[in-house]
Amino acid sequence: MKQLEPVLILGGSGQAGSGAAALLRQWHPGLPLTIAGRDIDRARRVAEGLGAATAVTIDLRRGDLGLPGEHGHRYSAVVAALWDDRLNGLHYAQDHGLPYLSISSGLVEIAPEVVAGARRASASSILVASHFCAGVVVLATLGPAREFRRVDTVRIGAVLDELDTGGPAGAADLERWSTATTAGTVRRDGVFTWVDDPDVQAGVTSADGVVLPGRSIAVLDVPSLALATGAPNVRFDLAVGESAARRRGGRASIEIRIDLEGTGPTGAPLRTSRYLVHPAGQRPLTALGIALGVERQLGLRGEAVPPGIRTPETVLDPAYVAERLAEIGATFVDAPST
């Protein structure tokens, strides 16, 4: 591996950030990491557990993030594993010509991020990964979509266990997004549109057949999947409740049903339905999405991503993502069509 400066992970002591750091350490033992957080003791514990890592405190209200002086403190990338509400993490990356990855802006909040990136398009590689599980679900869907000549409909139904809504940062994201809009976003007959009651409501079928009350959500997966597949009909529904694994007495798991409809290679109708399941819930999937994005942006697999704004499906290979999903204990389970 080429010698790199540390990857600065803002929120690196949180669930998603620390999980991504652990994967990067596993894949690239020589890659230095800097765990940044408000609680220096917690950040140090994470850094010590990783090895070849340091810990710093940050202040997202400051343009310099409250980091130590420039001398001896350079970085190779900036990861916002929390909400970069003032965009100071992004500006810091642009000022220093560093790749930047974010996961917490959401569909209704990416406008400032996109505009900031467009204004300085040649400054940094910006990976907007504020998708469900940091883009992993999109990539997991694009794998089977390759079996189709034409995709007409993509429907995702995710069951997020009520005991698995993430740490404080994740909970804050969910609350903020729900405050921003109660409407969902879908693509219907080729048109991106908002839906509200009663159209926003939908049942989400868990892996054991139990139907949970869910709703369409405003999530980046919808435009990403629509534009990547060309499907005129795309919808992403989320239900928060008891997962199938917990009903069986196990841990809180995550279950994501992926339904595709269209035509196969011969032109005959084709429909596939399967679940992406992880027994430890959403955290490993989100951590994987972050780690994959960092690896790709830095050129640790393939060429480094040049400056510009991108989303995960534009830089990651679905087949490679499927391999990494299997490594972290995720499984794909065939589901009966409905």
XYZ file of N, CA, C and O in Angstrom, residues 8-21 34-36 38 58 60 78-84 89 100-105 113 129-130 134 167-170 173 176 286-287 290-291 294:
196
model
N -8.905 11.225 8.520
C -9.550 11.918 9.634
C -11.028 11.547 9.652
O -11.771 11.877 8.718
N -11.453 10.854 10.699
C -12.839 10.396 10.802
C -13.552 11.231 11.858
O -13.372 11.019 13.068
N -14.347 12.199 11.402
C -15.140 13.017 12.315
C -16.282 12.161 12.847
O -17.057 11.603 12.072
N -16.408 12.060 14.156
C -17.371 11.138 14.726
C -16.843 9.716 14.710
O -17.618 8.754 14.703
N -15.534 9.570 14.727
C -14.917 8.253 14.630
C -15.088 7.376 15.849
O -14.805 6.172 15.780
N -15.555 7.938 16.959
C -15.808 7.112 18.141
C -17.266 6.683 18.234
O -17.646 5.963 19.156
N -18.105 7.118 17.271
C -19.494 6.681 17.232
C -19.625 5.316 16.585
O -18.641 4.700 16.146
N -20.844 4.833 16.487
C -21.061 3.483 15.978
C -20.597 3.322 14.538
O -19.830 2.414 14.213
N -21.058 4.192 13.652
C -20.707 4.057 12.241
C -19.231 4.346 12.019
O -18.534 3.619 11.297
N -18.733 5.412 12.632
C -17.340 5.796 12.431
C -16.358 4.776 12.946
O -15.375 4.435 12.271
N -16.606 4.263 14.148
C -15.680 3.272 14.707
C -15.753 1.959 13.948
O -14.734 1.270 13.767
N -16.945 1.610 13.478
C -17.079 0.393 12.683
C -16.331 0.496 11.367
O -15.662 -0.454 10.931
N -16.419 1.666 10.716
C -15.692 1.873 9.464
C -14.193 1.850 9.703
O -13.423 1.278 8.910
N -13.759 2.458 10.803
C -12.336 2.460 11.125
C -11.819 1.035 11.329
O -10.714 0.696 10.882
N -7.095 8.759 12.161
C -7.256 9.705 13.261
C -8.719 9.726 13.662
O -9.592 10.062 12.857
N -8.978 9.335 14.891
C -10.336 9.279 15.429
C -10.643 10.624 16.074
O -10.009 11.012 17.066
N -11.609 11.337 15.513
C -11.927 12.680 15.982
C -13.306 12.697 16.622
O -14.270 12.170 16.061
N -15.787 14.705 20.133
C -15.843 15.713 21.192
C -15.280 15.170 22.506
O -14.730 15.911 23.307
N -12.520 17.654 18.243
C -12.920 18.538 17.155
C -13.985 19.511 17.645
O -14.684 19.257 18.623
N -16.846 21.391 15.447
C -17.420 21.595 14.119
C -17.888 23.023 13.884
O -18.247 23.368 12.761
N -11.126 13.218 4.644
C -12.003 13.616 5.748
C -13.312 12.846 5.612
O -13.960 12.887 4.554
N -13.693 12.154 6.667
C -14.949 11.407 6.708
C -15.855 12.053 7.743
O -15.460 12.208 8.904
N -17.054 12.442 7.332
C -18.035 12.982 8.272
C -19.009 11.873 8.622
O -20.014 11.672 7.941
N -18.700 11.142 9.694
C -19.574 10.068 10.161
C -20.593 10.626 11.148
O -21.061 9.918 12.038
N -20.901 11.884 10.992
C -21.901 12.614 11.771
C -22.390 13.755 10.896
O -21.893 13.954 9.788
N -23.368 14.497 11.380
C -23.913 15.580 10.568
C -22.967 16.777 10.602
O -22.736 17.382 11.652
N -22.434 17.127 9.456
C -21.530 18.258 9.300
C -22.389 19.504 9.083
O -22.484 20.039 7.979
N -16.404 20.583 7.956
C -15.612 19.424 7.558
C -15.371 19.408 6.057
O -14.266 19.126 5.582
N -13.565 13.832 0.532
C -14.533 14.033 1.621
C -15.695 13.077 1.420
O -16.174 12.887 0.289
N -16.145 12.468 2.479
C -17.292 11.554 2.439
C -18.234 11.914 3.565
O -17.803 12.119 4.708
N -19.534 11.989 3.252
C -20.527 12.298 4.287
C -21.670 11.299 4.222
O -21.975 10.751 3.165
N -22.319 11.061 5.372
C -23.397 10.068 5.427
C -24.678 10.575 6.077
O -25.648 9.835 6.146
N -24.699 11.808 6.551
C -25.815 12.221 7.407
C -26.654 13.367 6.878
O -27.518 13.863 7.585
N -26.411 13.814 5.652
C -27.171 14.957 5.160
C -28.602 14.591 4.794
O -29.520 15.378 4.993
N -24.547 21.063 0.622
C -23.368 20.239 0.343
C -23.072 20.207 -1.155
O -21.925 20.362 -1.592
N -22.790 10.123 0.460
C -23.230 8.765 0.803
C -24.289 8.784 1.893
O -24.344 7.894 2.747
N -25.166 9.789 1.852
C -26.234 9.908 2.849
C -27.432 9.041 2.475
O -28.582 9.437 2.655
N -25.424 4.039 4.082
C -24.295 4.640 3.366
C -24.119 4.104 1.953
O -23.000 4.014 1.448
N -26.639 5.055 17.546
C -26.259 5.819 18.721
C -26.905 7.187 18.720
O -27.829 7.471 17.946
N -26.420 8.094 19.579
C -27.011 9.433 19.667
C -27.027 10.179 18.335
O -28.002 10.853 18.008
N -25.945 10.061 17.556
C -25.897 10.769 16.269
C -26.930 10.211 15.300
O -27.618 10.963 14.597
N -27.073 8.887 15.264
C -28.056 8.268 14.381
C -29.475 8.637 14.773
O -30.315 8.916 13.911
N -30.168 12.113 13.667
C -30.431 12.173 12.230
C -31.882 11.831 11.927
O -32.564 12.533 11.165
N -34.206 14.592 13.001
C -34.076 15.770 12.155
C -34.757 15.550 10.809
O -35.463 16.428 10.300
N -23.722 0.080 7.502
C -23.343 1.482 7.374
C -21.828 1.646 7.440
O -21.229 2.391 6.661
N -21.208 0.938 8.384
C -19.749 0.991 8.499
C -19.091 0.514 7.211
O -18.093 1.089 6.755
N -19.198 3.216 4.470
C -18.179 4.256 4.681
C -16.800 3.748 4.282
O -16.059 4.412 3.541
N -16.447 2.573 4.772
C -15.113 2.025 4.510
C -14.876 1.805 3.021
O -13.797 2.094 2.495
N -14.188 5.230 1.391
C -12.843 5.745 1.690
C -11.799 4.984 0.879
O -10.900 5.585 0.275
